[in-house]
């Protein structure tokens, strides 16, 4: 179920054009001093951040935009990713934080005011990329997709492994339904906005 979503956009390959912004969408963290900071990011956030840093380093002078709110924590996802990025050698002056965005649409909306018409690469999970790109297009941005955190694969060592119960299959199903609900909510939001526009016009 998940693989078609993850295959919608290919992995990022530099096209020769200068990139001014690389944006990494947050996906969870904890605050626990007993853990190294890399373990305080969720696996998804860490994989997204690693890909964002990789692309950022391909384009010296580019800015690394990190997004995500606190979700009940005093430290935002964006700031936690920034701490890890600094520890991995990213220059502080190259990091921009969007710390109040609570969902993908808000991340896109806030990014628009920062990026404008500049060249942007968008980093998020492969399963999330289709919905993220749609939200960014809605606000007038046209980023280049850089999917990461691929979960589904058709490369299985032994054919019978496909039919054995595996925890990874549950994770893939959860991601599929999460994105399905996200796309459904996006459709509802558009319907509500269009209805309000029609009422105001009349």
Coordinates of N, CA and C in Angstrom, one line a residue:
X1 N 0.8 -1.2 0.0 CA 0.0 0.0 0.0 C 0.9 1.3 0.0
X2 N 1.9 1.2 0.8 CA 2.7 2.4 0.9 C 3.7 2.7 -0.2
X3 N 4.1 1.7 -0.9 CA 5.1 1.8 -1.9 C 4.7 2.8 -3.0
X4 N 3.5 2.8 -3.6 CA 3.1 3.8 -4.6 C 3.3 5.2 -4.1
X5 N 2.9 5.5 -2.8 CA 3.1 6.8 -2.3 C 4.6 7.2 -2.3
X6 N 5.4 6.3 -1.8 CA 6.9 6.6 -1.7 C 7.6 6.7 -3.1
X7 N 7.0 6.2 -4.1 CA 7.6 6.2 -5.4 C 7.1 7.4 -6.2
X8 N 6.3 8.3 -5.7 CA 5.7 9.4 -6.4 C 6.8 10.4 -6.8
X9 N 7.9 10.5 -6.0 CA 9.0 11.4 -6.3 C 10.3 10.7 -6.1
X10 N 11.2 10.9 -7.1 CA 12.5 10.2 -7.0 C 13.4 10.9 -5.9
X11 N 14.4 10.2 -5.4 CA 15.4 10.8 -4.6 C 16.0 12.0 -5.2
X12 N 16.5 12.9 -4.4 CA 17.0 14.2 -4.9 C 18.4 14.0 -5.6
X13 N 18.5 14.6 -6.8 CA 19.8 14.6 -7.5 C 20.0 16.1 -7.9
X14 N 21.1 16.7 -7.6 CA 21.4 18.0 -8.0 C 21.3 18.2 -9.5
X15 N 20.6 19.3 -9.8 CA 20.4 19.6 -11.3 C 21.2 20.7 -11.8
X16 N 22.2 21.2 -11.0 CA 23.1 22.2 -11.5 C 22.7 23.6 -11.1
X17 N 21.4 23.8 -10.8 CA 20.9 25.1 -10.5 C 21.2 25.4 -9.0
X18 N 21.6 26.6 -8.7 CA 21.9 27.0 -7.3 C 20.6 26.9 -6.4
X19 N 20.7 26.3 -5.3 CA 19.6 26.2 -4.3 C 19.9 27.2 -3.2
X20 N 18.9 28.0 -2.9 CA 19.0 29.0 -1.8 C 18.5 28.6 -0.5
X21 N 17.5 27.7 -0.5 CA 16.9 27.2 0.7 C 16.7 25.7 0.7
X22 N 17.0 25.0 1.8 CA 16.6 23.6 2.0 C 15.8 23.6 3.2
X23 N 14.5 23.1 3.1 CA 13.6 23.0 4.2 C 13.3 21.6 4.7
X24 N 13.5 21.4 5.9 CA 13.3 20.1 6.6 C 12.0 20.2 7.4
X25 N 11.0 19.3 7.2 CA 9.8 19.3 8.0 C 10.0 18.4 9.2
X26 N 9.7 18.9 10.4 CA 9.9 18.2 11.6 C 8.9 17.0 11.8
X27 N 9.2 16.1 12.6 CA 8.4 14.9 12.9 C 8.6 14.3 14.2
X28 N 8.6 15.1 15.2 CA 8.7 14.6 16.6 C 10.0 14.6 17.3
X29 N 10.0 14.7 18.6 CA 11.2 14.7 19.4 C 10.8 14.5 20.9
X30 N 11.8 14.2 21.7 CA 11.6 14.2 23.1 C 12.7 15.0 23.7
X31 N 12.5 15.4 25.0 CA 13.6 16.1 25.7 C 14.0 15.2 26.9
X32 N 15.2 14.6 26.8 CA 15.7 13.7 27.8 C 17.2 13.8 27.9
X33 N 17.6 14.4 29.0 CA 19.1 14.6 29.1 C 19.9 13.3 29.3
X34 N 19.2 12.2 29.5 CA 19.9 11.0 29.6 C 20.2 10.4 28.3
X35 N 19.7 11.0 27.2 CA 20.0 10.5 25.8 C 20.9 11.5 25.1
X36 N 21.7 11.0 24.2 CA 22.4 11.9 23.3 C 21.4 12.7 22.4
X37 N 21.7 13.9 22.0 CA 20.7 14.7 21.3 C 20.2 14.0 20.0
X38 N 21.0 13.2 19.4 CA 20.6 12.6 18.2 C 19.5 11.6 18.5
X39 N 19.4 11.0 19.7 CA 18.4 10.1 20.1 C 17.1 10.8 20.6
X40 N 17.2 12.1 20.8 CA 16.1 12.9 21.2 C 15.2 13.3 20.0
X41 N 15.7 13.2 18.8 CA 14.9 13.3 17.6 C 14.2 11.9 17.3
X42 N 13.0 12.0 16.8 CA 12.5 10.7 16.3 C 13.3 10.2 15.2
X43 N 13.2 8.9 14.9 CA 13.9 8.4 13.8 C 13.6 9.1 12.5
X44 N 12.3 9.4 12.3 CA 11.9 10.1 11.1 C 12.5 11.5 11.0
X45 N 12.5 12.2 12.1 CA 13.1 13.6 12.1 C 14.6 13.5 11.8
X46 N 15.3 12.5 12.4 CA 16.7 12.4 12.2 C 17.0 12.1 10.8
X47 N 16.3 11.2 10.1 CA 16.5 10.9 8.7 C 16.3 12.1 7.8
X48 N 15.2 12.8 8.1 CA 14.9 14.0 7.3 C 16.0 15.0 7.5
X49 N 16.5 15.2 8.7 CA 17.5 16.2 9.0 C 18.8 15.8 8.3
X50 N 19.2 14.5 8.4 CA 20.4 14.1 7.7 C 20.4 14.4 6.2
X51 N 19.2 14.1 5.6 CA 19.1 14.4 4.2 C 19.2 15.9 3.9
X52 N 18.5 16.7 4.8 CA 18.6 18.1 4.6 C 20.0 18.7 4.7
X53 N 20.7 18.2 5.7 CA 22.1 18.6 5.8 C 23.0 18.2 4.6
X54 N 22.7 17.0 4.2 CA 23.5 16.6 3.0 C 23.3 17.5 1.8
X55 N 22.0 17.9 1.5 CA 21.7 18.7 0.4 C 22.2 20.1 0.6
X56 N 22.1 20.6 1.9 CA 22.6 22.0 2.2 C 24.0 22.1 2.0
X57 N 24.8 21.0 2.2 CA 26.3 21.1 2.0 C 26.6 21.0 0.5
X58 N 25.7 20.6 -0.3 CA 26.0 20.6 -1.7 C 25.9 22.0 -2.3
X59 N 25.3 22.9 -1.5 CA 25.1 24.3 -2.0 C 25.6 25.3 -0.9
X60 N 26.9 25.6 -0.9 CA 27.4 26.5 0.1 C 26.7 27.9 0.0
X61 N 26.4 28.4 1.1 CA 25.6 29.6 1.1 C 24.1 29.5 1.2
X62 N 23.6 28.2 1.0 CA 22.2 28.0 1.2 C 21.8 28.1 2.6
X63 N 20.5 28.3 2.9 CA 20.0 28.4 4.2 C 19.2 27.1 4.5
X64 N 19.3 26.6 5.7 CA 18.7 25.3 6.1 C 17.5 25.8 7.0
X65 N 16.3 25.6 6.5 CA 15.1 25.9 7.2 C 14.6 24.7 8.0
X66 N 14.4 24.8 9.3 CA 13.9 23.7 10.1 C 12.6 24.1 10.7
X67 N 11.6 23.2 10.6 CA 10.3 23.6 11.1 C 9.7 22.6 12.0
X68 N 8.7 23.1 12.8 CA 7.9 22.2 13.7 C 7.8 22.9 15.1
X69 N 6.6 22.8 15.7 CA 6.3 23.4 17.0 C 6.7 22.4 18.1
X70 N 6.4 22.9 19.3 CA 6.9 22.1 20.5 C 6.0 20.9 20.8
X71 N 4.7 21.0 20.5 CA 3.8 19.9 20.8 C 3.7 19.6 22.2
X72 N 3.7 20.6 23.1 CA 3.6 20.4 24.5 C 5.0 20.5 25.2
X73 N 6.0 20.5 24.5 CA 7.4 20.7 25.0 C 7.8 22.2 24.9
X74 N 8.6 22.6 25.8 CA 9.1 24.0 25.8 C 10.1 24.2 24.7
X75 N 10.7 23.1 24.2 CA 11.6 23.1 23.0 C 10.9 22.6 21.8
X76 N 10.9 23.5 20.7 CA 10.2 23.1 19.5 C 11.0 22.0 18.7
X77 N 10.3 21.3 17.8 CA 10.9 20.4 17.0 C 12.0 21.1 16.1
X78 N 11.7 22.3 15.7 CA 12.7 23.0 14.9 C 14.0 23.3 15.6
X79 N 13.8 23.7 16.9 CA 15.0 24.0 17.7 C 15.8 22.8 18.1
X80 N 15.1 21.6 18.3 CA 15.8 20.4 18.6 C 16.6 19.9 17.4
X81 N 16.0 20.1 16.2 CA 16.8 19.7 15.0 C 17.9 20.6 14.8
X82 N 17.8 21.9 15.2 CA 18.9 22.9 15.0 C 20.0 22.5 15.9
X83 N 19.7 22.0 17.2 CA 20.8 21.6 18.1 C 21.6 20.5 17.5
X84 N 20.9 19.5 16.9 CA 21.6 18.4 16.3 C 22.4 18.9 15.0
X85 N 21.8 19.7 14.2 CA 22.5 20.2 13.1 C 23.8 21.0 13.4
X86 N 23.7 21.8 14.5 CA 24.9 22.5 15.0 C 26.0 21.5 15.4
X87 N 25.5 20.4 16.1 CA 26.5 19.4 16.6 C 27.1 18.6 15.4
X88 N 26.4 18.6 14.3 CA 26.9 17.9 13.1 C 27.7 18.9 12.2
X89 N 27.9 20.1 12.6 CA 28.8 21.0 11.9 C 28.2 22.0 11.0
X90 N 26.8 22.2 11.1 CA 26.2 23.2 10.3 C 26.4 24.6 10.9
X91 N 26.7 25.6 10.1 CA 27.0 26.9 10.6 C 25.7 27.5 11.2
X92 N 25.7 28.1 12.4 CA 24.6 28.7 13.0 C 23.9 29.7 12.1
X93 N 24.7 30.5 11.4 CA 24.2 31.6 10.5 C 23.4 31.0 9.3
X94 N 23.6 29.7 9.0 CA 22.9 29.1 7.9 C 21.5 28.5 8.3
X95 N 21.1 28.6 9.6 CA 19.9 27.9 10.1 C 18.8 28.9 10.3
X96 N 17.7 28.6 9.8 CA 16.4 29.4 10.0 C 15.4 28.5 10.7
X97 N 14.7 29.0 11.7 CA 13.7 28.2 12.4 C 12.3 28.7 12.2
X98 N 11.4 27.8 11.9 CA 9.9 28.1 11.9 C 9.3 27.3 13.0
X99 N 9.1 27.9 14.2 CA 8.8 27.1 15.4 C 7.4 27.1 15.8
X100 N 6.5 27.7 15.1 CA 5.1 27.7 15.5 C 4.2 26.9 14.5
X101 N 4.7 26.4 13.4 CA 3.9 25.6 12.5 C 3.4 24.3 13.1
X102 N 2.1 24.0 13.1 CA 1.6 22.8 13.7 C 1.3 21.7 12.7
X103 N 1.2 22.0 11.5 CA 1.0 21.0 10.5 C 1.6 21.4 9.1
X104 N 1.5 20.6 8.1 CA 2.2 20.8 6.9 C 1.7 22.1 6.2
X105 N 0.4 22.3 6.3 CA -0.1 23.6 5.6 C 0.5 24.8 6.3
X106 N 0.6 24.8 7.6 CA 1.2 26.0 8.3 C 2.7 26.1 8.0
X107 N 3.3 25.0 7.8 CA 4.7 25.0 7.4 C 4.9 25.6 6.0
X108 N 4.0 25.2 5.1 CA 4.1 25.8 3.8 C 3.8 27.3 3.8
X109 N 2.8 27.7 4.5 CA 2.3 29.1 4.6 C 3.5 29.9 5.2
X110 N 4.1 29.5 6.2 CA 5.2 30.2 6.8 C 6.4 30.2 5.9
X111 N 6.7 29.2 5.2 CA 7.8 29.1 4.3 C 7.7 30.1 3.2
X112 N 6.5 30.3 2.8 CA 6.3 31.3 1.6 C 6.8 32.7 2.0
X113 N 6.6 33.1 3.2 CA 7.1 34.4 3.6 C 8.6 34.5 3.7
X114 N 9.2 33.4 3.9 CA 10.7 33.3 4.0 C 11.4 33.2 2.6
X115 N 10.8 32.2 1.8 CA 11.4 31.8 0.6 C 11.1 32.7 -0.6
X116 N 9.9 33.2 -0.6 CA 9.4 34.0 -1.8 C 9.6 33.2 -3.1
X117 N 10.3 33.8 -4.0 CA 10.5 33.2 -5.3 C 11.9 32.5 -5.4
X118 N 12.5 32.3 -4.3 CA 13.9 31.7 -4.4 C 13.8 30.2 -4.6
X119 N 14.9 29.6 -5.0 CA 14.9 28.1 -5.2 C 14.9 27.4 -3.9
X120 N 13.9 26.5 -3.8 CA 13.7 25.7 -2.5 C 13.7 24.2 -2.8
X121 N 14.4 23.5 -1.9 CA 14.4 22.0 -1.9 C 13.6 21.6 -0.6
X122 N 12.6 20.8 -0.8 CA 11.8 20.4 0.4 C 12.1 18.9 0.8
X123 N 12.5 18.7 2.0 CA 12.8 17.4 2.6 C 11.8 16.9 3.5
X124 N 11.2 15.8 3.2 CA 10.3 15.1 4.2 C 10.3 13.6 3.8
X125 N 9.5 12.8 4.6 CA 9.4 11.4 4.3 C 8.8 11.1 3.0
X126 N 9.3 10.1 2.3 CA 8.8 9.7 1.0 C 7.3 9.6 1.0
X127 N 6.7 9.0 2.0 CA 5.3 8.7 2.1 C 4.5 10.0 2.3
X128 N 5.1 11.1 2.8 CA 4.5 12.4 3.1 C 4.7 13.3 2.0
X129 N 5.6 13.0 1.0 CA 6.0 14.0 0.0 C 4.8 14.5 -0.9
X130 N 4.0 13.6 -1.3 CA 2.9 14.0 -2.2 C 2.0 15.0 -1.6
X131 N 1.6 14.8 -0.3 CA 0.7 15.7 0.4 C 1.5 17.0 0.7
X132 N 2.8 16.9 1.1 CA 3.5 18.1 1.4 C 3.7 19.0 0.1
X133 N 4.0 18.4 -1.0 CA 4.1 19.2 -2.3 C 2.8 19.9 -2.6
X134 N 1.7 19.2 -2.4 CA 0.4 19.8 -2.7 C 0.2 21.0 -1.8
X135 N 0.5 20.9 -0.6 CA 0.3 22.0 0.4 C 1.2 23.2 0.0
X136 N 2.5 22.9 -0.4 CA 3.4 24.0 -0.8 C 2.9 24.6 -2.2
X137 N 2.4 23.8 -3.1 CA 1.9 24.4 -4.3 C 0.7 25.3 -4.0
X138 N -0.1 24.9 -3.1 CA -1.3 25.7 -2.7 C -1.0 27.1 -2.3
X139 N 0.2 27.3 -1.7 CA 0.5 28.6 -1.2 C 1.4 29.4 -2.2
X140 N 1.6 28.8 -3.4 CA 2.4 29.4 -4.5 C 3.8 29.1 -4.5
X141 N 4.3 28.1 -3.8 CA 5.7 27.7 -3.9 C 5.8 26.5 -4.8
X142 N 7.0 26.4 -5.4 CA 7.2 25.2 -6.3 C 8.6 24.6 -6.0
X143 N 8.6 23.9 -4.8 CA 9.9 23.3 -4.4 C 10.3 22.1 -5.2
X144 N 11.5 21.8 -5.1 CA 12.0 20.5 -5.6 C 12.0 19.5 -4.5
X145 N 11.4 18.3 -4.8 CA 11.2 17.3 -3.8 C 12.5 16.6 -3.5
X146 N 12.7 16.3 -2.2 CA 13.8 15.5 -1.8 C 13.3 14.5 -0.7
X147 N 12.7 13.4 -1.2 CA 12.1 12.4 -0.3 C 13.2 11.6 0.4
X148 N 12.9 11.2 1.7 CA 13.8 10.4 2.4 C 12.9 9.5 3.3
X149 N 13.6 8.7 4.2 CA 12.9 7.8 5.1 C 12.0 6.9 4.4
X150 N 12.5 6.2 3.4 CA 11.7 5.2 2.6 C 11.5 4.0 3.5
X151 N 10.3 3.5 3.6 CA 10.0 2.3 4.4 C 9.7 1.1 3.6
X152 N 9.0 1.2 2.5 CA 8.6 0.1 1.7 C 9.6 -0.2 0.6
X153 N 9.9 -1.5 0.4 CA 10.8 -1.9 -0.6 C 10.4 -3.2 -1.2
X154 N 10.7 -3.4 -2.5 CA 10.4 -4.7 -3.2 C 11.7 -5.6 -3.2
X155 N 12.7 -5.1 -2.5 CA 14.0 -5.9 -2.5 C 14.0 -6.7 -1.2
X156 N 13.5 -8.0 -1.3 CA 13.5 -8.9 -0.2 C 14.5 -10.0 -0.4
X157 N 15.2 -10.4 0.6 CA 16.3 -11.3 0.4 C 15.7 -12.7 0.0
X158 N 14.7 -13.1 0.6 CA 14.1 -14.4 0.3 C 12.6 -14.2 0.0
X159 N 12.0 -14.9 -1.0 CA 10.6 -14.6 -1.4 C 9.7 -14.9 -0.2
X160 N 10.0 -15.9 0.6 CA 9.0 -16.2 1.7 C 9.0 -15.2 2.8
X161 N 10.0 -14.3 2.8 CA 10.0 -13.3 3.8 C 8.9 -12.3 3.7
X162 N 8.4 -12.2 2.4 CA 7.2 -11.3 2.2 C 6.0 -11.7 3.0
X163 N 5.9 -13.0 3.3 CA 4.6 -13.5 3.9 C 4.8 -13.7 5.4
X164 N 5.9 -13.4 5.9 CA 6.1 -13.6 7.4 C 5.7 -12.3 8.1
X165 N 5.0 -12.5 9.3 CA 4.7 -11.3 10.0 C 5.9 -10.5 10.4
X166 N 5.8 -9.2 10.2 CA 7.0 -8.3 10.5 C 6.4 -7.0 11.1
X167 N 7.1 -6.5 12.1 CA 6.6 -5.2 12.7 C 6.7 -4.1 11.7
X168 N 7.6 -4.2 10.7 CA 7.8 -3.1 9.7 C 6.5 -2.9 8.9
X169 N 5.8 -4.1 8.7 CA 4.6 -4.0 7.9 C 3.5 -3.1 8.6
X170 N 3.5 -3.3 10.0 CA 2.5 -2.5 10.8 C 2.9 -1.0 10.6
X171 N 4.2 -0.7 10.7 CA 4.6 0.7 10.5 C 4.2 1.3 9.2
X172 N 4.4 0.5 8.1 CA 4.0 0.9 6.8 C 2.5 1.2 6.7
X173 N 1.7 0.3 7.3 CA 0.3 0.5 7.3 C -0.1 1.7 8.0
X174 N 0.5 2.0 9.2 CA 0.2 3.2 9.9 C 0.5 4.4 9.1
X175 N 1.7 4.4 8.4 CA 2.0 5.6 7.6 C 1.0 5.8 6.4
X176 N 0.6 4.7 5.8 CA -0.3 4.8 4.7 C -1.6 5.4 5.2
X177 N -2.2 4.9 6.3 CA -3.5 5.5 6.8 C -3.3 6.9 7.3
X178 N -2.1 7.2 7.9 CA -1.9 8.6 8.3 C -1.9 9.5 7.1
X179 N -1.3 9.1 6.0 CA -1.3 10.0 4.8 C -2.7 10.0 4.2
X180 N -3.4 8.9 4.2 CA -4.8 8.9 3.7 C -5.7 9.8 4.5
X181 N -5.6 9.8 5.8 CA -6.4 10.8 6.6 C -5.9 12.2 6.3
X182 N -4.6 12.4 6.2 CA -4.1 13.7 5.9 C -4.7 14.3 4.6
X183 N -4.7 13.4 3.6 CA -5.2 13.9 2.3 C -6.7 14.1 2.4
X184 N -7.4 13.3 3.2 CA -8.9 13.5 3.4 C -9.1 14.9 4.0
X185 N -8.4 15.2 5.1 CA -8.5 16.4 5.8 C -8.2 17.6 4.9
X186 N -7.2 17.5 4.1 CA -6.9 18.5 3.1 C -8.1 18.8 2.2
X187 N -8.7 17.8 1.7 CA -9.9 17.9 0.9 C -11.1 18.6 1.6
X188 N -11.3 18.2 2.9 CA -12.3 18.9 3.7 C -12.0 20.3 3.9
X189 N -10.8 20.6 4.2 CA -10.4 22.0 4.4 C -10.6 22.9 3.1
X190 N -10.3 22.3 2.0 CA -10.5 23.0 0.7 C -12.0 23.2 0.5
X191 N -12.8 22.2 0.8 CA -14.2 22.3 0.6 C -14.8 23.4 1.5
X192 N -14.4 23.5 2.7 CA -14.9 24.5 3.7 C -14.5 25.9 3.2
X193 N -13.2 26.0 2.8 CA -12.7 27.3 2.3 C -13.5 27.8 1.1
X194 N -13.7 26.8 0.1 CA -14.5 27.2 -1.1 C -15.9 27.6 -0.8
X195 N -16.5 26.9 0.2 CA -17.9 27.2 0.6 C -18.0 28.6 1.2
X196 N -17.0 29.0 2.0 CA -16.9 30.3 2.6 C -16.8 31.4 1.6
X197 N -15.9 31.1 0.6 CA -15.7 32.0 -0.5 C -17.0 32.3 -1.3
X198 N -17.8 31.2 -1.6 CA -19.0 31.3 -2.3 C -20.1 32.1 -1.5
X199 N -20.1 31.9 -0.2 CA -21.1 32.6 0.7 C -20.7 34.1 0.7
X200 N -19.4 34.4 0.8 CA -19.0 35.8 0.9 C -19.3 36.5 -0.5
X201 N -19.1 35.8 -1.5 CA -19.3 36.3 -2.9 C -20.8 36.7 -3.1
X202 N -21.7 35.9 -2.5 CA -23.1 36.1 -2.7 C -23.6 37.2 -1.8

